[in-house]
CSV table of C-alpha atoms and ligand atoms in Angstrom, one decimal:
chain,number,residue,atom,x,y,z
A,1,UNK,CA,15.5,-4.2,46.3
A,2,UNK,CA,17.6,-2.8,43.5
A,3,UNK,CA,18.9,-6.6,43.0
A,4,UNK,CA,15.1,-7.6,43.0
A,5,UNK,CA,13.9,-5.4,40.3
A,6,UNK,CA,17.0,-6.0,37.9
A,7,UNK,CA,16.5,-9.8,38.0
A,8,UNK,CA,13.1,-9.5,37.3
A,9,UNK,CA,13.7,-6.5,34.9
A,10,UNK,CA,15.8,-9.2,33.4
A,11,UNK,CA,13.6,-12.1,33.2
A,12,UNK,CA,11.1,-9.9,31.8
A,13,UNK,CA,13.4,-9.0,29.0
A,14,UNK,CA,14.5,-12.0,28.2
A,15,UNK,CA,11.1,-13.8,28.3
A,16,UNK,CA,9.8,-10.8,25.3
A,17,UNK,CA,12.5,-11.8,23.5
A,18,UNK,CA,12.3,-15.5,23.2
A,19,UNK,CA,9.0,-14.9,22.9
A,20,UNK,CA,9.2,-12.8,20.0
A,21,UNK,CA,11.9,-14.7,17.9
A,22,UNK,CA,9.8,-18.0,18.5
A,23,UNK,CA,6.6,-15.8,17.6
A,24,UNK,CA,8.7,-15.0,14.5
A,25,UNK,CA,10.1,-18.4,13.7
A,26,UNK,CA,6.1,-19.5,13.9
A,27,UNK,CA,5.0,-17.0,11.5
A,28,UNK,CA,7.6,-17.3,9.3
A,29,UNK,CA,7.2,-21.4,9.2
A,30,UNK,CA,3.4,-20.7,8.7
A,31,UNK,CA,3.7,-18.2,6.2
A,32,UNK,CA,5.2,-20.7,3.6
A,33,UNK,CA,2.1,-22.5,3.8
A,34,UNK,CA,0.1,-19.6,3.5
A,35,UNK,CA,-0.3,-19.3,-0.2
A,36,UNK,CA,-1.3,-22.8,-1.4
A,37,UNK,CA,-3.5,-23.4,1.8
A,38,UNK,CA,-5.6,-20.2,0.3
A,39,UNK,CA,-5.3,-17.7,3.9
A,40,UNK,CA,-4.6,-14.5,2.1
A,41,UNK,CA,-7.2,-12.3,0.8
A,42,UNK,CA,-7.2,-8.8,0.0
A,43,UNK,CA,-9.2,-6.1,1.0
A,44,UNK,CA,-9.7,-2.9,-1.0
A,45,UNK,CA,-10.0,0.8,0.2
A,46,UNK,CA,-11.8,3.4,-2.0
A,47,UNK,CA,-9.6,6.4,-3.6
A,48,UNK,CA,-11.5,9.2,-4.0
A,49,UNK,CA,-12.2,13.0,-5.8
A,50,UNK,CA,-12.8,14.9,-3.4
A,51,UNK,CA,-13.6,17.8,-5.5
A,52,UNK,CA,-16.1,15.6,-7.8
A,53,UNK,CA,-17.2,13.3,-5.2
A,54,UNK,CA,-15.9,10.4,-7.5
A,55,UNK,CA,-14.3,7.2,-6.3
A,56,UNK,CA,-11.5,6.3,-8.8
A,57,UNK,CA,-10.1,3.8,-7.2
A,58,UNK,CA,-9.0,0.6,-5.0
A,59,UNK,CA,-6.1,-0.1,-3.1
A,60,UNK,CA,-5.5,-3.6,-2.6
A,61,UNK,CA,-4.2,-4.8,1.0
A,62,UNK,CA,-3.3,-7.9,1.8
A,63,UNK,CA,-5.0,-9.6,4.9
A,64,UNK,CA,-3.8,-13.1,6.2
A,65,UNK,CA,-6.3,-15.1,7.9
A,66,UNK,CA,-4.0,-17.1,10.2
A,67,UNK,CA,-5.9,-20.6,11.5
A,68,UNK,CA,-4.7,-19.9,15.2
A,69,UNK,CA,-3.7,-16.5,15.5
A,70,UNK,CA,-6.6,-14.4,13.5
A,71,UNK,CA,-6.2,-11.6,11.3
A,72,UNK,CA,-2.2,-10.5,10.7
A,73,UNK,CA,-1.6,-7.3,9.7
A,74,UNK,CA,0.8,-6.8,7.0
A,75,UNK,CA,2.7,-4.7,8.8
A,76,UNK,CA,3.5,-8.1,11.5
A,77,UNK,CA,4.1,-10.5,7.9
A,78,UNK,CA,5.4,-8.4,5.1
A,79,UNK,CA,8.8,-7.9,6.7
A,80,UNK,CA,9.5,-11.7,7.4
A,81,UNK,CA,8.0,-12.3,3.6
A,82,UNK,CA,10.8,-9.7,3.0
A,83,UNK,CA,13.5,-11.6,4.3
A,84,UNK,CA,12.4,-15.1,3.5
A,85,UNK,CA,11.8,-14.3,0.1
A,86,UNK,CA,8.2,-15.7,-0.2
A,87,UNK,CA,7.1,-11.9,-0.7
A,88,UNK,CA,8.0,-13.1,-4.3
A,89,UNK,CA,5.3,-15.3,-5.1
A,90,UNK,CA,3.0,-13.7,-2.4
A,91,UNK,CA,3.4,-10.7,-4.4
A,92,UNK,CA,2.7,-12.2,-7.9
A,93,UNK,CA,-0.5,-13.6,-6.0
A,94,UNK,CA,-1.5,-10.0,-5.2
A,95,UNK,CA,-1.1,-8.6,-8.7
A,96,UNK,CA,-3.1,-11.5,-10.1
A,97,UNK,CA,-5.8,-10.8,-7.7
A,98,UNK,CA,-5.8,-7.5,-7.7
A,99,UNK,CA,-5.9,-6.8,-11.5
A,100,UNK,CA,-8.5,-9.6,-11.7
A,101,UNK,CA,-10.7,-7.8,-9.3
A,102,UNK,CA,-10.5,-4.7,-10.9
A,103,UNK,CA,-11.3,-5.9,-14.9
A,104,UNK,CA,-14.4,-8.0,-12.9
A,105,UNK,CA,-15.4,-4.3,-11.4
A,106,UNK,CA,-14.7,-2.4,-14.6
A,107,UNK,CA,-17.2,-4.9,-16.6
A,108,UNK,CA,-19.5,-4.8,-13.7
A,109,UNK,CA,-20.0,-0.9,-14.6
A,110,UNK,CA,-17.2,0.9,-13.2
A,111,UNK,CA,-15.4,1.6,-16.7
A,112,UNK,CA,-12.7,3.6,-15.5
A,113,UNK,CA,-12.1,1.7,-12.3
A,114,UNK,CA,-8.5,2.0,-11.1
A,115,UNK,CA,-6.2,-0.3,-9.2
A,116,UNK,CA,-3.3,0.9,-6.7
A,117,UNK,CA,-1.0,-2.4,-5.4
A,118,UNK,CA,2.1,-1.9,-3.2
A,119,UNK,CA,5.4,-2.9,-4.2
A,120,UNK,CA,7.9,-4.0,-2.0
A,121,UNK,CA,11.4,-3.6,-2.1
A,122,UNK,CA,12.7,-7.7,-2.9
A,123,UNK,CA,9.7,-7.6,-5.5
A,124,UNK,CA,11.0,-3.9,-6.8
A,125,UNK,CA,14.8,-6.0,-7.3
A,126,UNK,CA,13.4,-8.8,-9.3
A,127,UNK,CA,14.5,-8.8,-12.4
A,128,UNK,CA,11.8,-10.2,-14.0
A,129,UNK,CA,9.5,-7.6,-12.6
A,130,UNK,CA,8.5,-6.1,-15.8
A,131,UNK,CA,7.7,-9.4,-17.2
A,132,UNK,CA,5.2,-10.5,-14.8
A,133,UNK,CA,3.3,-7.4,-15.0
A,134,UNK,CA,3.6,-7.7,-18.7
A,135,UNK,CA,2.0,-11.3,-18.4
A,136,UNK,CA,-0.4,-10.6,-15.4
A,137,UNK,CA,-1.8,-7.5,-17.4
A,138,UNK,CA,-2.0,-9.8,-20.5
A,139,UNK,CA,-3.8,-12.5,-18.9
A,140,UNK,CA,-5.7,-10.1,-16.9
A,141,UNK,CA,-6.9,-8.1,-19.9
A,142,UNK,CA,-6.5,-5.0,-17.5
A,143,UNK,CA,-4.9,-2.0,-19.1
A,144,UNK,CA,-1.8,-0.6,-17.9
A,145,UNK,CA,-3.3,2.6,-17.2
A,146,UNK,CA,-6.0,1.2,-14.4
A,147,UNK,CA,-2.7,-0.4,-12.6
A,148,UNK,CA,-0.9,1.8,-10.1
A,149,UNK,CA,1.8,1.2,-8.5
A,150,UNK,CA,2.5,1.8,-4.6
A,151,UNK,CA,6.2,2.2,-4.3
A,152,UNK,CA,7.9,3.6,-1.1
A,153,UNK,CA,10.7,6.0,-1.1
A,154,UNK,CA,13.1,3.4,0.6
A,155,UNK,CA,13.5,1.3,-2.6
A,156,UNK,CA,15.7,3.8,-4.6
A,157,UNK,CA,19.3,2.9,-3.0
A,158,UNK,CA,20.3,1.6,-6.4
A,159,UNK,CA,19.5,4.5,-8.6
A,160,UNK,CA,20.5,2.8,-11.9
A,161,UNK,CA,18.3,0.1,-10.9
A,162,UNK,CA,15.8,2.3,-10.2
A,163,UNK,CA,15.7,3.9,-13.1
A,164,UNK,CA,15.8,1.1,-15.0
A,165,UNK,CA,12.9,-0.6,-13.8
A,166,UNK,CA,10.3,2.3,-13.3
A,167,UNK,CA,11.0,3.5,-17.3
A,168,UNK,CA,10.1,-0.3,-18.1
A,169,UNK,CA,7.2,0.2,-15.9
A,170,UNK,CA,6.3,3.5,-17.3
A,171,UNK,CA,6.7,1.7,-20.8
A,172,UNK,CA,4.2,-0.6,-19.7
A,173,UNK,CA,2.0,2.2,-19.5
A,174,UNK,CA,1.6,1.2,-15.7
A,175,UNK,CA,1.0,4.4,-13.2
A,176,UNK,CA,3.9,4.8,-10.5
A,177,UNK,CA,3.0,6.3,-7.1
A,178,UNK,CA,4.9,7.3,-4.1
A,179,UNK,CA,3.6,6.1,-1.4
A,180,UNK,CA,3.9,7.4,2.6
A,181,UNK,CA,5.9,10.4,1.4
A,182,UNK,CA,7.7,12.4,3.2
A,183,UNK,CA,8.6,9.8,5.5
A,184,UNK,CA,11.9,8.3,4.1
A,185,UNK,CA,15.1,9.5,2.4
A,186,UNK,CA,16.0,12.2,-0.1
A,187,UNK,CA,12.1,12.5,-1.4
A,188,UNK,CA,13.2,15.6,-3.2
A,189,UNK,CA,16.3,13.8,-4.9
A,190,UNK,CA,13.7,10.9,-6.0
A,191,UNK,CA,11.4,13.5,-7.7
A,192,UNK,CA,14.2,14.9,-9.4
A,193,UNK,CA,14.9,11.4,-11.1
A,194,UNK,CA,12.3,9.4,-11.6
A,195,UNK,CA,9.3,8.8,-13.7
A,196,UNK,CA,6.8,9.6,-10.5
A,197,UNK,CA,2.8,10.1,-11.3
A,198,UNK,CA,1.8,10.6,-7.7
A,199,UNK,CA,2.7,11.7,-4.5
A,200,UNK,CA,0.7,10.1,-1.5
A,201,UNK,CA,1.2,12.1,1.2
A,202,UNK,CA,1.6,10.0,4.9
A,203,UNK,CA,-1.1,10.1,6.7
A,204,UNK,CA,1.0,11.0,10.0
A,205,UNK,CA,1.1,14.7,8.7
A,206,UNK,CA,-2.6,14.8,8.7
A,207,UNK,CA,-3.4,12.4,11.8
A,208,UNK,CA,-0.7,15.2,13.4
A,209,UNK,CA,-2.7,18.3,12.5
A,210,UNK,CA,-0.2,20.5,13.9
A,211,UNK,CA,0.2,23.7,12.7
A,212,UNK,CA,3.6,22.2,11.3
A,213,UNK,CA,2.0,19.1,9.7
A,214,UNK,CA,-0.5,21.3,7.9
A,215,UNK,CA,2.4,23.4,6.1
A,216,UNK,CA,4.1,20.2,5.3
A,217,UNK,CA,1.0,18.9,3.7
A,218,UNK,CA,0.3,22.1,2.1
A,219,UNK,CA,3.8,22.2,0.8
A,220,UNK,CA,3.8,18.9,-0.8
A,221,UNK,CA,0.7,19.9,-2.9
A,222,UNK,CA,2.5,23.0,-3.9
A,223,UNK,CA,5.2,21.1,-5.3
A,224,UNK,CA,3.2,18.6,-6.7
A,225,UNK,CA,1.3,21.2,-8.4
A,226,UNK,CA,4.5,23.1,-9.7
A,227,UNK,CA,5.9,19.5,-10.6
A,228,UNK,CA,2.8,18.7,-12.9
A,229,UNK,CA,2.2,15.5,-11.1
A,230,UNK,CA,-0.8,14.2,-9.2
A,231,UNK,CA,-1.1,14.2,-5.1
A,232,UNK,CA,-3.2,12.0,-2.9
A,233,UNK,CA,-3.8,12.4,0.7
A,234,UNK,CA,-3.8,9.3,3.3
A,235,UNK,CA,-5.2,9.1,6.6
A,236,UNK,CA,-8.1,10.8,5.7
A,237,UNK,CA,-10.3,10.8,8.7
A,238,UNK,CA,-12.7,13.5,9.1
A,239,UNK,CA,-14.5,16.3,7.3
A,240,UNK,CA,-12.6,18.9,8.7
A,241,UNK,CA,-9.3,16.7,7.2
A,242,UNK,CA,-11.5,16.7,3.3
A,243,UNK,CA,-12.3,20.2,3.9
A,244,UNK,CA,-8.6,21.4,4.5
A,245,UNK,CA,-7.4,19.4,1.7
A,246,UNK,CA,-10.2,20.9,-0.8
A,247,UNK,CA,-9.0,24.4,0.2
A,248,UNK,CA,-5.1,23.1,-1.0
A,249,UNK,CA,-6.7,22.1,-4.4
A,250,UNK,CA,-5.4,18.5,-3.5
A,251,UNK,CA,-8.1,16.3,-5.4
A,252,UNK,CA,-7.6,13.0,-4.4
A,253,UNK,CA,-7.9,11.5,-0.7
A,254,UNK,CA,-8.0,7.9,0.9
A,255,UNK,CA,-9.0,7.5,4.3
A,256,UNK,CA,-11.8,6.0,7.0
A,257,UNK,CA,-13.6,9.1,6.7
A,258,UNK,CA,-14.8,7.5,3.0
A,259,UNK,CA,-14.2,4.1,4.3
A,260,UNK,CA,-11.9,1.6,5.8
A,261,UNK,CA,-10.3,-1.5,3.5
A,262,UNK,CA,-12.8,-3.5,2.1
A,263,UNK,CA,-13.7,-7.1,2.0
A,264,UNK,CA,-14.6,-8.3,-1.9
A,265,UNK,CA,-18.2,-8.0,-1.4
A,266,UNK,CA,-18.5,-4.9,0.7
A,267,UNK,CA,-16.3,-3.5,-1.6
A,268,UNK,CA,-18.2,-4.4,-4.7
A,269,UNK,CA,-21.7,-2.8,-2.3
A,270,UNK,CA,-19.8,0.5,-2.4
A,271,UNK,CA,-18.4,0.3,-6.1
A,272,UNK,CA,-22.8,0.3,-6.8
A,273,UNK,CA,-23.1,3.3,-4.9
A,274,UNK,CA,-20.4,4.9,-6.8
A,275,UNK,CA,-20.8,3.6,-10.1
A,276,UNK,CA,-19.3,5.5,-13.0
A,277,UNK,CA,-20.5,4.3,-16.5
A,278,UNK,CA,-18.4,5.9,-19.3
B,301,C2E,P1,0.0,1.6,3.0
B,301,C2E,O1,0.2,1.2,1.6
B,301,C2E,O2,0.5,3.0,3.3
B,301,C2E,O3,-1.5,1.5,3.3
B,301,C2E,C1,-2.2,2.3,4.1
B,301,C2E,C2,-2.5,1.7,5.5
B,301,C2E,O4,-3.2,2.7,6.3
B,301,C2E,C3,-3.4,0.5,5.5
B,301,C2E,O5,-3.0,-0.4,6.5
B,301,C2E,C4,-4.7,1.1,5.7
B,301,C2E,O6,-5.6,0.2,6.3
B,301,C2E,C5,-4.4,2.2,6.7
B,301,C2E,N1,-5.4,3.3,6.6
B,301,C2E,C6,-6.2,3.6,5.6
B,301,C2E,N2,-6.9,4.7,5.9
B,301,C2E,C7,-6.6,5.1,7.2
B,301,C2E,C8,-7.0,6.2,8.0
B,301,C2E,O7,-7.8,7.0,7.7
B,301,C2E,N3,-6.4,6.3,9.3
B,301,C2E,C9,-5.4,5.3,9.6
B,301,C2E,N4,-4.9,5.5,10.8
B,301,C2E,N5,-5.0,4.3,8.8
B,301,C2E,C10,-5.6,4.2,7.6
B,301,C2E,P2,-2.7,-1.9,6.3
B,301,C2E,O8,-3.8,-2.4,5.4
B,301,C2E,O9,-2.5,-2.5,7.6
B,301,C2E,O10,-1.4,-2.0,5.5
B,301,C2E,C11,-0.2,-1.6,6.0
B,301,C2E,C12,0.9,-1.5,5.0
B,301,C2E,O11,1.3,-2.8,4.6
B,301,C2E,C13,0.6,-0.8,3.8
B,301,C2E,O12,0.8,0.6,4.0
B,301,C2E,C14,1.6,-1.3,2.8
B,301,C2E,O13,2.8,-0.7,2.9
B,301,C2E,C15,1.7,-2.8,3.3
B,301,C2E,N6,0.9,-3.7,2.4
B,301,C2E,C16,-0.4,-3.9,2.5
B,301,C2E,N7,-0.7,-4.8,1.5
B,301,C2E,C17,0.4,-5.1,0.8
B,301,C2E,C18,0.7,-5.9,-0.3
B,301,C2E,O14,-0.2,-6.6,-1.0
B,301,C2E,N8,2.0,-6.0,-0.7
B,301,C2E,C19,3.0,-5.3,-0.1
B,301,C2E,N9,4.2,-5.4,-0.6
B,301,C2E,N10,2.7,-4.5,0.9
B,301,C2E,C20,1.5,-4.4,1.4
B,302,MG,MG1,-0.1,1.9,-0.2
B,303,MG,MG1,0.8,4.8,2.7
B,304,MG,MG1,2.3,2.6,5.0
């Protein structure tokens, strides 16, 4: 019996692994095509103040609409456009979208409309970085300060580097965030040497509502605070999560509780409902 269940413990095994490096190789095959055959789009998710009731922003997320398989997350894809490379061009394509979107919004009547867009690490190591946001912003006609940028705390391993590129950023006039914090490495170290705007606290401390998670979120706004920079809350998903929050003095939240991502045009139906004509 023992015998029995190994070999089949076994074939199971190996049959999830094939499966997944040949799921993989497929992906990863189809995800150079991806870009020129038009499959990505981006949905946005609203940003807003929860103490004024104001939505300030989008966050951009990419979505790829696969011919075969559906919708795949970006969680599944961004880690093979990672190590392939293509996160590159993918990511250009985002910032071009993205900062389109949001100058289309702002003329549309939401004047002081901002834009979050994650950063991955390979696009954080390019060295031509700076210049593209230089150029996309140009072309764009966004300004710097409607741009934020969704960086996680894995990407500081080269703290030169690091340095380096978030002061050109910052000289850009471009908004940095930190985004799932208190998830990764040295988060206090970071804050101690970078140019950081904004904290965005993970939303596993609030999806957790343990008595635990609640000091750890309520910590993180205290620093924030004491550190003069701003804090956003993810993983927003109830009143009772907006009216803890308001209670901390954190002002700004993301979450389904306001709304999930957005496709363009549902996005722009919510933008009307929020409107904010300077
Ligand atoms: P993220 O930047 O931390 O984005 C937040 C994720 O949480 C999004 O998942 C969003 O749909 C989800 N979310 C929002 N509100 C709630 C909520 O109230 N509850 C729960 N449980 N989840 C919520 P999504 O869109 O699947 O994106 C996953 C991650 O993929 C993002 O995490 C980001 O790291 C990455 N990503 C997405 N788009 C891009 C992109 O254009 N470029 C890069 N480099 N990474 C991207
Ligand atoms: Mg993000
Ligand atoms: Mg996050
Ligand atoms: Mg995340």
């Amino acid at each position: 019996l023992a015998k029995d269940k190994g070999k089949s413990n076994f074939q199971f095994y190996t049959k999830g692994l094939s499966y997944s490096v040949a799921y993989k190789v497929k992906l990863e095959s189809d995800l150079r095509k991806a870009l020129e055959q038009e499959q990505f789009t981006l949905h946005y998710q609203p940003q807003m103040n929860i103490l004024t009731g104001q939505l300030v922003g989008m966050e951009a997320l990419i979505r790829w609409q696969h011919p075969e398989l559906g919708t795949i997350s970006p969680e599944q894809f961004i880690p093979i456009a990672e190590e392939t490379g293509l996160i590159v061009r993918i990511g250009e394509w985002v910032f071009q979208t993205a900062c389109r979107q949001a100058m289309e919004w702002q003329r549309a009547g939401h004047s002081d409309l901002s834009m979050a867009v994650n950063l991955s690490l390979r696009q954080f190591m390019q060295s031509n970085l700076v210049q593209m946001l230089t150029d996309i912003l140009q072309s764009t006609g966004l300004s710097a300060k409607h741009l934020q940028l969704e960086i996680s705390e894995s990407m500081a391993m080269d703290a030169n580097h690091t340095l380096r590129t978030l002061n050109g950023i910052k000289g850009l006039g471009v908004n940095v965030s930190m985004d799932d914090f208190g998830t990764g490495y040295s988060s206090l170290s970071y804050l101690s040497q970078f140019p950081i705007d904004k904290l965005k606290i993970d939303q596993s401390f609030l999806s957790n509502g343990s008595p635990r998670n609640k000091a750890i979120v309520k910590t993180i706004i205290d620093m924030a605070n004491n550190l003069e920079i701003a804090v956003m809350a993810e993983g927003v998903e109830s009143q009772s999560h907006v009216d803890f929050l308001k209670g901390l003095t954190c002002h700004e939240a993301q979450g389904y509780y306001f709304s999930e991502p957005l496709a363009t045009v549902e996005a722009e139906a919510f933008i009307q409902r929020y409107k904010k004509v300077m």
